XYZ file of C-alpha atoms in Angstrom:
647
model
C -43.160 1.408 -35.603
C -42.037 4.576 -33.669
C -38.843 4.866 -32.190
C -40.424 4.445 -28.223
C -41.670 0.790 -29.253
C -38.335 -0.067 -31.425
C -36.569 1.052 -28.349
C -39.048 -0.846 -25.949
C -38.957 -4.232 -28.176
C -34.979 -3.765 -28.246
C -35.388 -4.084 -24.330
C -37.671 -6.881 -24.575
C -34.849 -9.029 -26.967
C -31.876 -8.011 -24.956
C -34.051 -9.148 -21.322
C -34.591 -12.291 -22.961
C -31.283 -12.550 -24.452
C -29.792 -12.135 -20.936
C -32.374 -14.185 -19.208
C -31.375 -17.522 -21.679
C -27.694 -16.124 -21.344
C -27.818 -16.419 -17.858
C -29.243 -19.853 -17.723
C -26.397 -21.201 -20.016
C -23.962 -19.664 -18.812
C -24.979 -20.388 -14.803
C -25.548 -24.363 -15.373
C -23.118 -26.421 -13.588
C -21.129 -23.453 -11.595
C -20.755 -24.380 -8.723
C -22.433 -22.336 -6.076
C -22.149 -20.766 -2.302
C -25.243 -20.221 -0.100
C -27.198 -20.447 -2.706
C -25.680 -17.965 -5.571
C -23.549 -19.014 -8.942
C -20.109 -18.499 -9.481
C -20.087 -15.576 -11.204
C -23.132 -14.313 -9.056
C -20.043 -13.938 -6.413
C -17.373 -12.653 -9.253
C -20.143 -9.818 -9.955
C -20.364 -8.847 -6.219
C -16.295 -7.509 -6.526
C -15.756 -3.830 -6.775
C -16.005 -3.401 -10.689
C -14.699 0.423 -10.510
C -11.567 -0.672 -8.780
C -11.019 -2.853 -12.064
C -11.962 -0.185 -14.402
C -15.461 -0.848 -15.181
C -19.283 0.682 -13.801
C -19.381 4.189 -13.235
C -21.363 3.956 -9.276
C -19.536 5.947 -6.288
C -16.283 4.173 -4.830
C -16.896 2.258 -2.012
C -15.521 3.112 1.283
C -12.602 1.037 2.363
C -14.418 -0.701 4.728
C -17.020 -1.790 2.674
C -14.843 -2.415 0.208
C -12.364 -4.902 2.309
C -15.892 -6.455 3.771
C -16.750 -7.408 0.194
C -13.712 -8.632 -0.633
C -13.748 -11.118 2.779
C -17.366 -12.475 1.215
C -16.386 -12.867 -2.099
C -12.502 -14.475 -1.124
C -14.861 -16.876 1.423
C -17.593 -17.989 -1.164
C -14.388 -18.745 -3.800
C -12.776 -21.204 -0.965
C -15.987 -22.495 0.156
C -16.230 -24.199 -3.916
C -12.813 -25.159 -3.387
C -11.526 -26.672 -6.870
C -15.035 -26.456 -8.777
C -14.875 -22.793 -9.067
C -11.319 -23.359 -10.849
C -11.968 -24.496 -14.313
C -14.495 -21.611 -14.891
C -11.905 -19.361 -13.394
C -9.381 -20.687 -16.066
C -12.132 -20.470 -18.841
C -13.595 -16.719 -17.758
C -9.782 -15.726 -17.571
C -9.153 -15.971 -21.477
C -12.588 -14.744 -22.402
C -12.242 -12.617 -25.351
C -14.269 -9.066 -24.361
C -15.815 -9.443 -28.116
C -18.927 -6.977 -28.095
C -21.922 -9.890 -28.075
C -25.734 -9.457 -28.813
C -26.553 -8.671 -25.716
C -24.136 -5.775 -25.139
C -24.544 -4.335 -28.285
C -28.226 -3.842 -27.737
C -27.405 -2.440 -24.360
C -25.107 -0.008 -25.889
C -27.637 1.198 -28.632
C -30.284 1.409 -26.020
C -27.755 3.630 -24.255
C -27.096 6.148 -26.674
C -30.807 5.975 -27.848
C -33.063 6.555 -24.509
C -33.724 9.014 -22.347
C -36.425 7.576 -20.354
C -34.387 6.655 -17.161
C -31.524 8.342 -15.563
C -29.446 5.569 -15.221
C -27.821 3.178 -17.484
C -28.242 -0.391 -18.776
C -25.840 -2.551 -17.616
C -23.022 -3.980 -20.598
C -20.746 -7.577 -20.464
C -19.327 -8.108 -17.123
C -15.458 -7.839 -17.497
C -14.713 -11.611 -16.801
C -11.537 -11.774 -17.317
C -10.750 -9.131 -14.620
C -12.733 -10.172 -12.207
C -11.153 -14.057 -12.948
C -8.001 -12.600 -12.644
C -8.941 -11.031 -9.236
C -10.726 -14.383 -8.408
C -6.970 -15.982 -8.378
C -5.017 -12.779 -6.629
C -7.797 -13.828 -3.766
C -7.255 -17.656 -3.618
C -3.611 -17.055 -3.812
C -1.893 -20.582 -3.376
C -5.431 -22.397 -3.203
C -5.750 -22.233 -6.657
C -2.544 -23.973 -7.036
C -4.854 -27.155 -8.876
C -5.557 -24.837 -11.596
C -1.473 -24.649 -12.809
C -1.193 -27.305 -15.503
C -4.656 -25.458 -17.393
C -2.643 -22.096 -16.961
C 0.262 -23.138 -17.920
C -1.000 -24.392 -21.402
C -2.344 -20.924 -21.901
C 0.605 -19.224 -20.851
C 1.944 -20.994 -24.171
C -0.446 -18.835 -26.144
C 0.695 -15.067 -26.707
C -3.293 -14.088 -26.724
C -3.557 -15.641 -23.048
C -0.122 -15.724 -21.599
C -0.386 -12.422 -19.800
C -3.889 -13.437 -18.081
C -2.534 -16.398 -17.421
C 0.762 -15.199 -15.746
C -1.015 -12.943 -13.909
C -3.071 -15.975 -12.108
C 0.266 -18.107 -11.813
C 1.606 -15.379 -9.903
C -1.213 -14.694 -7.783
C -0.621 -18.355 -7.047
C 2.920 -18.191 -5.852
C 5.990 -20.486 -5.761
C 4.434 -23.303 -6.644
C 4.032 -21.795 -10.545
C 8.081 -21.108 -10.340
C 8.735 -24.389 -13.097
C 5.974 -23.422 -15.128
C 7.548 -19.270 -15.543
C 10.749 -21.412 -16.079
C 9.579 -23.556 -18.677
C 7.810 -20.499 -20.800
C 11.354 -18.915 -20.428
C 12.119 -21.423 -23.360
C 8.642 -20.449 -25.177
C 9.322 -19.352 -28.792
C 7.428 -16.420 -28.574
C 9.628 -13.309 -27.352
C 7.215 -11.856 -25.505
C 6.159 -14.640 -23.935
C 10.094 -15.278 -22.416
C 10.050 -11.283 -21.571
C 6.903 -11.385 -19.545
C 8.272 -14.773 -18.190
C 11.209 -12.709 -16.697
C 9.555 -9.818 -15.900
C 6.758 -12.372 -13.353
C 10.303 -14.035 -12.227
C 10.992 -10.615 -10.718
C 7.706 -10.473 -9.091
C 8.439 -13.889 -7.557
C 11.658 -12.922 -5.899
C 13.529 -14.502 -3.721
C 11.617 -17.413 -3.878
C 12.283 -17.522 -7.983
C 15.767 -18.202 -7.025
C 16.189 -21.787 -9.235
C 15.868 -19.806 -12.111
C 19.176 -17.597 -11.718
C 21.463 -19.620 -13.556
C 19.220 -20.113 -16.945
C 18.176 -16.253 -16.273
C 22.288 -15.494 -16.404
C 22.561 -17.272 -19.583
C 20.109 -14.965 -21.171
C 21.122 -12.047 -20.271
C 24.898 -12.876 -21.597
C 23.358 -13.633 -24.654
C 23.204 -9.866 -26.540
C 21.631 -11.454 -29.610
C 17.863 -12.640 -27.183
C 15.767 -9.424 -27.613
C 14.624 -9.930 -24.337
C 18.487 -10.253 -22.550
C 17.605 -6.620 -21.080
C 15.109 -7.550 -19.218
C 17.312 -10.180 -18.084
C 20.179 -8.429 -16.472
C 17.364 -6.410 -14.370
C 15.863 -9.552 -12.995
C 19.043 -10.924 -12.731
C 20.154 -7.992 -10.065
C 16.750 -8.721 -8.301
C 16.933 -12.361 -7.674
C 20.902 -12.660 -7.164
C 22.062 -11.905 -3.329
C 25.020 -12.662 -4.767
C 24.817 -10.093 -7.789
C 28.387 -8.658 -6.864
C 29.703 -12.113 -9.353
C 28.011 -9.935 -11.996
C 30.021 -6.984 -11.976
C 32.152 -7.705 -15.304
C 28.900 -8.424 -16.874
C 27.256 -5.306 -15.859
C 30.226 -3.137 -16.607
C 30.269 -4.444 -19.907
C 26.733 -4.221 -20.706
C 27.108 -0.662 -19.084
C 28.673 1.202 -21.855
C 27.227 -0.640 -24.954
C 24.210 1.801 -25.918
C 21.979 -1.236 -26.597
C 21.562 -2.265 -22.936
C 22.970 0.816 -20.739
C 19.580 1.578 -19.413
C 19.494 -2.205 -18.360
C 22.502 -2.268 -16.690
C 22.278 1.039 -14.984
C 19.364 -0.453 -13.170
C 20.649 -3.216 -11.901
C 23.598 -1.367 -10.700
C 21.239 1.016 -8.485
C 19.733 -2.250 -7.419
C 23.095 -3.461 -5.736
C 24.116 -0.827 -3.943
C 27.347 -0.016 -2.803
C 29.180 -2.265 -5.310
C 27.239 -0.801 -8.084
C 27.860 3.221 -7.550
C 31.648 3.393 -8.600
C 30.508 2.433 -11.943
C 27.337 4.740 -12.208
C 29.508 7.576 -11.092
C 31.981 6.831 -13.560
C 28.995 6.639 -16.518
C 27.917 9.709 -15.404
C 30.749 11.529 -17.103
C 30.883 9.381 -19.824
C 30.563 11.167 -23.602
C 27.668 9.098 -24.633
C 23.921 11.045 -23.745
C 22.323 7.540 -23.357
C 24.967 6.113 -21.059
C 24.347 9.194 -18.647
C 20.974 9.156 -19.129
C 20.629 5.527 -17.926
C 23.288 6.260 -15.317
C 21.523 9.728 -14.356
C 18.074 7.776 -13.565
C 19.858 4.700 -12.004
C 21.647 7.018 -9.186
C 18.105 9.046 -8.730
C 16.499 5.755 -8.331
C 19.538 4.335 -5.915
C 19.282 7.038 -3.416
C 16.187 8.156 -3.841
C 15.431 6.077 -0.044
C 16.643 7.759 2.774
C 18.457 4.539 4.316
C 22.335 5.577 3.987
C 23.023 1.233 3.848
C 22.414 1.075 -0.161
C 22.359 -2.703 -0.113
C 19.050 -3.635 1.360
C 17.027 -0.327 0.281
C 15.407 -1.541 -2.328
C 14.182 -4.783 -1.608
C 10.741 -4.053 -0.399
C 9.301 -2.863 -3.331
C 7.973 -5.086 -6.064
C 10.026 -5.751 -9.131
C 7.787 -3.964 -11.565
C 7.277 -1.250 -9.693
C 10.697 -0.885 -9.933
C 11.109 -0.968 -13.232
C 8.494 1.440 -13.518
C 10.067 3.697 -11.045
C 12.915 3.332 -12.727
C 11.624 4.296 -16.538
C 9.886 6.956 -15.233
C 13.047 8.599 -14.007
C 15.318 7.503 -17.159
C 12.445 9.559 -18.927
C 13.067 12.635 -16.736
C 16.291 12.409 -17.096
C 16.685 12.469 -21.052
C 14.318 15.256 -21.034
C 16.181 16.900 -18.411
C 20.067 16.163 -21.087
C 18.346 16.851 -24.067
C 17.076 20.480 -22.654
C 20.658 21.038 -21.031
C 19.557 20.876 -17.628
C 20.335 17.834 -16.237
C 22.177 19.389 -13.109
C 19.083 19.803 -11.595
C 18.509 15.824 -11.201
C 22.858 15.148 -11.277
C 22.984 17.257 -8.350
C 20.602 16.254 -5.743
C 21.544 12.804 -6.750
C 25.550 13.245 -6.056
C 24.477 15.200 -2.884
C 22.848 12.620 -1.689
C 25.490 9.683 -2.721
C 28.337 12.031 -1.345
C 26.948 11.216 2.327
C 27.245 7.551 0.889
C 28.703 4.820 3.693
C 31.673 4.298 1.149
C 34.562 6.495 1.455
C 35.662 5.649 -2.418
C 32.106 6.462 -2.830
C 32.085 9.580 -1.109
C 35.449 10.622 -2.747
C 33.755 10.135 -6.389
C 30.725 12.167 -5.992
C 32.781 14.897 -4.602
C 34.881 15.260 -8.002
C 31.903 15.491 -9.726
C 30.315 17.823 -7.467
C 33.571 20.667 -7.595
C 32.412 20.447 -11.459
C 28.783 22.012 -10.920
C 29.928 25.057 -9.269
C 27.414 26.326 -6.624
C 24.811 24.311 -7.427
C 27.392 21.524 -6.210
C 29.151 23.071 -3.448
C 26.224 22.597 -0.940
C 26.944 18.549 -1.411
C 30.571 19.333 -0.781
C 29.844 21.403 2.464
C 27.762 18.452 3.687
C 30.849 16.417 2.570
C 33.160 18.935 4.496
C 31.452 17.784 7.487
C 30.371 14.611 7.320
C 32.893 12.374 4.946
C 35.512 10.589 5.255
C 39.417 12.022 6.606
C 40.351 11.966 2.916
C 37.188 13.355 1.304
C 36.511 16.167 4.098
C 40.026 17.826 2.818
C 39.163 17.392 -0.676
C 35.868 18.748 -0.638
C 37.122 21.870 1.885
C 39.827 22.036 -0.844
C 37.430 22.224 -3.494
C 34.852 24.713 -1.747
C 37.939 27.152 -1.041
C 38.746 27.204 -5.234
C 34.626 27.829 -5.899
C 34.923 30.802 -3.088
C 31.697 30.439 -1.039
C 31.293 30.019 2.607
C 28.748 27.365 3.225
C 27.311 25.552 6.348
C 25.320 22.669 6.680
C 24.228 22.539 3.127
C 23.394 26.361 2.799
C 25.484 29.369 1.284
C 26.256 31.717 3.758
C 28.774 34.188 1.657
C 29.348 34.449 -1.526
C 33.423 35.311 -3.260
C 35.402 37.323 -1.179
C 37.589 38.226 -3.752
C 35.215 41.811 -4.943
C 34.013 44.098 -3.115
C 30.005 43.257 -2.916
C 27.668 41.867 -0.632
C 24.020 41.454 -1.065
C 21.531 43.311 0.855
C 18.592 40.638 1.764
C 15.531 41.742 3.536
C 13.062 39.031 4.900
C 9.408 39.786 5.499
C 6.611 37.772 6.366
C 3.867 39.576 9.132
C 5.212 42.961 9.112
C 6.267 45.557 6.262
C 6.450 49.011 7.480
C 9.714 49.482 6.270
C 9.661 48.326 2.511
C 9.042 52.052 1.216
C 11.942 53.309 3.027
C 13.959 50.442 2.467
C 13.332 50.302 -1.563
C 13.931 54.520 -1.478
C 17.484 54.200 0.109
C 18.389 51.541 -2.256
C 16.685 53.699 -5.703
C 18.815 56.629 -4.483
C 21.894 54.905 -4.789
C 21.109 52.730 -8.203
C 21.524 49.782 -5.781
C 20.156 46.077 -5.597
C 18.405 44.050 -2.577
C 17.391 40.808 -2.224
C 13.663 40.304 -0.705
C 12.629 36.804 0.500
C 8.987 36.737 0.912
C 6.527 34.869 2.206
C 3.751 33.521 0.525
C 1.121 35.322 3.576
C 3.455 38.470 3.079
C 3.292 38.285 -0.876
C -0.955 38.304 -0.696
C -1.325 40.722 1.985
C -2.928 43.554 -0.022
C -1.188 45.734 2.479
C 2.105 44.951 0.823
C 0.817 45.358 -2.800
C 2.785 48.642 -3.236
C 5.499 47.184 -2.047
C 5.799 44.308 -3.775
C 5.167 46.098 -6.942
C 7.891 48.212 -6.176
C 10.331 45.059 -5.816
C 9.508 43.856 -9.303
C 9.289 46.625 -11.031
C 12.832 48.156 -9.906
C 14.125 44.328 -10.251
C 15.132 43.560 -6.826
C 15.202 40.174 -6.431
C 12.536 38.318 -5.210
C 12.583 35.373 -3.536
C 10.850 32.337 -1.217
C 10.974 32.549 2.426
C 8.165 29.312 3.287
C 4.487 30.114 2.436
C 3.115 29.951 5.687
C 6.670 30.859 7.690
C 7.019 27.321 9.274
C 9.800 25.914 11.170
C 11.123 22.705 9.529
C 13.354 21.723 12.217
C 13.450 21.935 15.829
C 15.664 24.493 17.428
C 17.412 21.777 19.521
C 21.514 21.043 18.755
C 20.186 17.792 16.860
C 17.955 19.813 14.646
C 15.621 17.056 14.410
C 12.912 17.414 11.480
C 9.413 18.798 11.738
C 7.829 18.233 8.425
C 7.773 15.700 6.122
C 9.621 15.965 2.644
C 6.052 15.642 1.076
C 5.370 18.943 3.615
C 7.772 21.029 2.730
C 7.521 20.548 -1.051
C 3.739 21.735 -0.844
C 4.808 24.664 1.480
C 7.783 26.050 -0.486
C 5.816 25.182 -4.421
C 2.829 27.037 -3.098
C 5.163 30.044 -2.151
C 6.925 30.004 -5.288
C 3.599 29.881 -6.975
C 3.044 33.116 -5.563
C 6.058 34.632 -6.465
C 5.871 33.998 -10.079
C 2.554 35.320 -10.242
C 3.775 38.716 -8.333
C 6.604 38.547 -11.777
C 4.505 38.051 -13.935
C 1.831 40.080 -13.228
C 2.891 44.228 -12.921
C -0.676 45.618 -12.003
C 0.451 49.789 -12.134
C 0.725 49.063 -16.028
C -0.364 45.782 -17.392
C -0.429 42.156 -17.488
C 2.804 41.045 -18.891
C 2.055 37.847 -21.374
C 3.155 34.976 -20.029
C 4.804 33.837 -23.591
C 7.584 31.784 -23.377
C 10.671 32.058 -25.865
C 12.113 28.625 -27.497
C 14.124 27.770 -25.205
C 11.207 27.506 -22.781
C 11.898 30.396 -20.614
C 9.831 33.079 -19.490
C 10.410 36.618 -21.325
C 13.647 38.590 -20.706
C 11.731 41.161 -18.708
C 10.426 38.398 -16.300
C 13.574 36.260 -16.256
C 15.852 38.093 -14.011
C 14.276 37.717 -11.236
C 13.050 34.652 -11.521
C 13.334 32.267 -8.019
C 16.303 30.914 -7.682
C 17.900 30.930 -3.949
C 15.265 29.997 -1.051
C 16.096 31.385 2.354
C 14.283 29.223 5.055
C 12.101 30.601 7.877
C 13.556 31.833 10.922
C 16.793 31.565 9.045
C 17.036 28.036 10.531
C 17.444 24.708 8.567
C 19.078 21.164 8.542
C 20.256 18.568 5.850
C 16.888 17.197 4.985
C 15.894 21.181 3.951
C 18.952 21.637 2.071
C 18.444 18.354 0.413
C 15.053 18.776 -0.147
C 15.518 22.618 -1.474
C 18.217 21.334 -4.067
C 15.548 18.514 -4.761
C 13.128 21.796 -6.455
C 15.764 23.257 -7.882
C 16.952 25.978 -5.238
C 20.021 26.773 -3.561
C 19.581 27.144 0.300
C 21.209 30.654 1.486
C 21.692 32.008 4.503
C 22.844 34.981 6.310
C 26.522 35.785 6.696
C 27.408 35.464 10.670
C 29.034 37.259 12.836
C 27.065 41.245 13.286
C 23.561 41.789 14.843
C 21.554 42.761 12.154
C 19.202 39.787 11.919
C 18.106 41.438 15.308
C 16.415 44.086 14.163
C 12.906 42.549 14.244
C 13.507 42.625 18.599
C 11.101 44.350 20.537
C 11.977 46.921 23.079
C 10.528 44.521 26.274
C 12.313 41.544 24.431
C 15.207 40.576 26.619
C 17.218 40.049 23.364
C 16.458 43.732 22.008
C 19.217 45.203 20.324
C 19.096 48.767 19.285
C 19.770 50.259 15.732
C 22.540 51.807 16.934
C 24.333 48.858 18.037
C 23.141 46.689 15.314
C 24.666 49.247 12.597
C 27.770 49.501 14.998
C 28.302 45.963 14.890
C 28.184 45.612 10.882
C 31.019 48.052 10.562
C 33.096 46.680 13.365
C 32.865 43.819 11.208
C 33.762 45.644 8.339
C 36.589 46.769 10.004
C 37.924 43.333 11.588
C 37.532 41.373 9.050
C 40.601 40.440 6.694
C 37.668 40.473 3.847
C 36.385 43.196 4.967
C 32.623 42.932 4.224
C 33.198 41.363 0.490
C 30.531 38.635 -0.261
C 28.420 39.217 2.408
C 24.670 38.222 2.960
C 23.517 40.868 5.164
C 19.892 40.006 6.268
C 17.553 42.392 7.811
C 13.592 42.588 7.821
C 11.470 44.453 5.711
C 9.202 44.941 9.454
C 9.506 44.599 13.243
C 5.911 45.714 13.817
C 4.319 47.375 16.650
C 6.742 45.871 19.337
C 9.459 48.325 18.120
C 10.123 51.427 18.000
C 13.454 51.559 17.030
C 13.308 50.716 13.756
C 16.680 50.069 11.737
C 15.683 51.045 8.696
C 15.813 54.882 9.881
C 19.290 54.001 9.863
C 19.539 52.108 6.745
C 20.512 55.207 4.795
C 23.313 56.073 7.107
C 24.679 52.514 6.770
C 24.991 52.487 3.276
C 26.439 55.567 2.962
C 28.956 54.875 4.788
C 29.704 51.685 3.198
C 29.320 53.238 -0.038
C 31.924 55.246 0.554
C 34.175 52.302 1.688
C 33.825 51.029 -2.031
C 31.456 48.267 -1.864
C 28.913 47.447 -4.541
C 25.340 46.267 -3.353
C 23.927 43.552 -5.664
C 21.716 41.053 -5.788
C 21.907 37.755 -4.184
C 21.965 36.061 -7.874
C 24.261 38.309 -8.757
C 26.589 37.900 -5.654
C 26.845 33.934 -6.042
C 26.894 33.197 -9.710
C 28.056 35.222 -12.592
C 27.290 38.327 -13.615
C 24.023 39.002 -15.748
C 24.209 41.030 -18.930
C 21.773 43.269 -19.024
């Protein structure tokens, strides 16, 4: 027999097999307009449960099925239910039939598309119940005897809930199961419940006080999500806090209360043990992670699951983030965030920690500065005056004043006609700039030459917005143009770009992207790597500084108080300025100033373009000379707020 007739017999046996298959299978279900059961069960999306391999529907069509399927279910009322309880623990053991689908599969070649395997049964049972919600209520005592089975507990749980309240004694009675798992996944659908799960509280405390139950972890978390009252658990959770074995539990349910439960995440946060601050790391990412500044109800609206899923998720970040030594870029944003908190002992907390992490923390303690309580403003002005930096609404706007050097920043987005005399002046004097880019500017291959120039020379280079958009209306409230989701796109996509212009030094060769062990990018490519972010138009509020510190980034800004960010004005403009009273005005300044001009940001622009013809940097040379000669040292922005690189 040749291998077209073995493969067209197979066919014949596997039709039949289905055809008798069918029959058995389809006596006695009840029916709707004239179609089986499972005829119905087969009509639900089987790609949105993980099977078939046709295009998704479209949401319409895909809701419209749904409404047919949910309407034939009702329509056989309690008949459907003891085939829904029997499908739901079917064991997806390959059978005749689907094996000789499967070899006819992988054997022909005579159609394009494929034979069709088993149904998934238990899926679409389970999705049967989410449908029927409380109808299928009749079907609890059958589920609950399987829920006493570790092979069909989770199936079954997952119908129970679908079911709703009514299930509540039967999760509390499998909290007693002897199987472990079975009392864990017990707890964990108790979360799911919520609210209405509240009977089970008290045996739910007794669990999680007992540290010997394997499962008292999960406990404590579903303890913190059914309790209104979860303040009574404090000593508990304090406890529980700094014991290794369950300080990932009880960080969580601290970030689920709130107020009450951020004194004693703040306070874990410095504690010696890595897995205490991990656990209280992720717990105060995952309590402020909302925008709402009232902690207590922030939460509530998402399921319990997802929660703890949320929640793991971050602890995971955050060990990777301690064991690699960088866990100030999640401790940060996170105290920033909490320092705005609606608690003054709160507030005053998160500002002590924040005076520890240097720059990186003194944009939280500006924002405190401003916005905190009588107390915690004079602390955190205190603290900003011992770190040195100027800062205003989040962003650093002058670095020491203790040395004499400023920082020489040059913007550029549309126009560049004055990078090559701008990068000669500063080669002529062995001195640094600072050039914030944007991502249009950085692949204009106008600009190539200069941007070459910028690495190669090791200015530093850094993000100015890809597209040069304003975040935030120019209005005294400052109100918010963009979306957080926005903004990240906008700013990753320009730092994309820079790294590429790093990386990449096209007058000699491609530089190998190789990183070293401690995952950084070679020593020739690592100093001027992005690390400040100057925003468009130079204007910003305390959703981009949050968000910038969020990537990573410090949020500068231009020191205040000469004209020199108008030198981009246009002779017609009624704003123009001229060069000559632009430079005039930087060393009046000079002059005036008890500081003189030591940790400036002076920001200029790499172009004007065609509107002017005054351009400054004809007088760029002049200016530095002059302050040259005064005895000031032009570095790099880097360089200017943090310490001194080694070279």
């Amino acid at each position: 027999m040749n291998n077209r007739c073995r493969i067209a017999l197979a066919t014949l046996v596997a039709a039949l097999a289905s055809a008798s298959g069918w029959f058995v299978l389809h006596t006695r279900e009840p029916a709707y307009e004239g179609k089986p059961l499972r005829w119905w069960l087969e009509q639900m999306d089987a790609r949105l449960l993980g099977s078939g391999s046709e295009p998704q529907l479209s949401r319409f069509e895909l809701e419209e099925s749904r409404q047919r399927v949910t309407t034939a279910l009702r329509a056989m009322d309690t008949n459907a239910l003891p085939h829904l309880v029997r499908l739901l623990v079917t064991e997806d053991k390959p059978t005749a039939f689907s094996k000789a689908m499967d070899w006819i599969n992988k054997r022909q070649n005579l159609l394009n598309t494929r034979l069709p395997g088993s149904p998934p049964w238990p899926a679409y049972a389970r999705e049967a119940f989410r449908l029927l919600g409380s109808n299928a209520t009749p079907a609890i005592p059958e589920l609950a005897k399987l829920l006493q089975v570790e092979r069909t507990a989770p199936d079954a749980m997952e119908a129970l809930l679908s079911i709703g309240p009514a299930a509540l004694p039967v999760f509390i009675q499998a909290l007693t199961n002897q199987s472990d798992r079975v009392r864990g996944a017990a707890l964990l659908m108790l979360g799911d419940l919520g609210p209405a799960a509240g009977e089970a509280i008290p045996l739910i405390a007794e669990i999680a006080r007992d540290t010997n139950a394997s499962y008292s972890g999960t406990a404590i978390r579903v303890l913190s999500h059914l309790d209104t009252n979860s303040a009574r658990h404090l000593p508990l959770l304090e406890s529980r806090l700094f014991d290794t074995n369950h300080a990932t539990d009880a960080a969580f349910a601290l970030a689920r209360m709130g107020s009450n439960g951020m004194p004693l995440l703040l306070q874990a946060m410095t504690n010696q043990n890595r897995a205490i601050r991990t656990g209280a790391l992720a717990a105060l990412q995952l309590a402020v992670s909302r925008p709402e500044t009232d902690r207590e109800t922030a939460l509530t609206d998402f399921p319990f699951r997802h929660m703890v899923c949320l929640f793991n998720l971050k602890f995971l970040s955050a060990a990777f983030a301690m064991y690699q030594g960088s866990d100030t870029l999640l401790a940060v944003p996170a105290l920033t965030r909490t320092v705005i908190h609606a608690d003054p002992a709160v507030q005053a907390t998160a500002a002590e920690q924040l005076a520890r992490h240097g720059l990186a923390g003194a944009v939280g303690l500006s924002l405190a500065a401003e916005n905190g309580s009588a107390i915690v403003r004079e602390a955190a002005r205190a603290a900003l005056t011992e770190l040195g930096f100027e800062i205003h609404g989040g962003a650093v706007t002058r670095g020491p004043k203790s040395e004499k050097r400023l920082a020489l920043v040059f913007t550029g987005h549309s126009y560049g006609e004055g990078g090559e005399a701008i990068l000669d002046a500063l080669a002529k004097r062995n001195a640094k700039g600072s050039f914030f880019l944007t991502g249009e500017f950085l692949t204009n291959q106008h600009f190539a030459p200069i941007i070459k120039r910028i690495v190669r020379e090791d200015h530093y280079l850094g993000p100015h917005s890809d597209r040069h958009v304003l975040y935030c209306a120019w209005e005294p409230a400052k109100p918010t143009l963009v979306t957080g989701d926005e903004f990240r796109a906008d700013l990753a996509a320009n730092l994309e770009k820079i790294k590429q212009a790093i990386l990449i030094d096209s007058s000699r060769r491609t530089l190998k992207p190789q990183v070293d062990r401690s995952g950084q990018l070679p020593s020739t490519a690592r100093r001027t790597m992005v690390r400040c972010f100057l925003p468009p138009y130079e204007h910003y509020n305390r959703d981009v500084a949050l968000w910038t510190l969020d990537m990573g980034l410090i949020l500068v800004n231009f020191t205040p108080g000469t004209r020199s960010t108008a030198d981009y004005t246009g002779e017609t403009d009624e704003n123009f300025v001229s060069s000559r009273a632009i430079l005039d005005s930087i060393l009046t300044r000079e002059r005036q100033d008890p500081h003189g001009l030591n940790g400036f940001i002076l920001l200029l622009h790499v172009g004007a373009g065609p509107g002017r013809n005054d351009k400054f940097h004809n007088r760029l040379d002049q200016l530095l000379d002059v302050i040259a000669a005064r005895g000031y040292q032009f570095v790099r922005v880097d360089e200017l707020l943090g310490p001194k690189e080694t070279k």
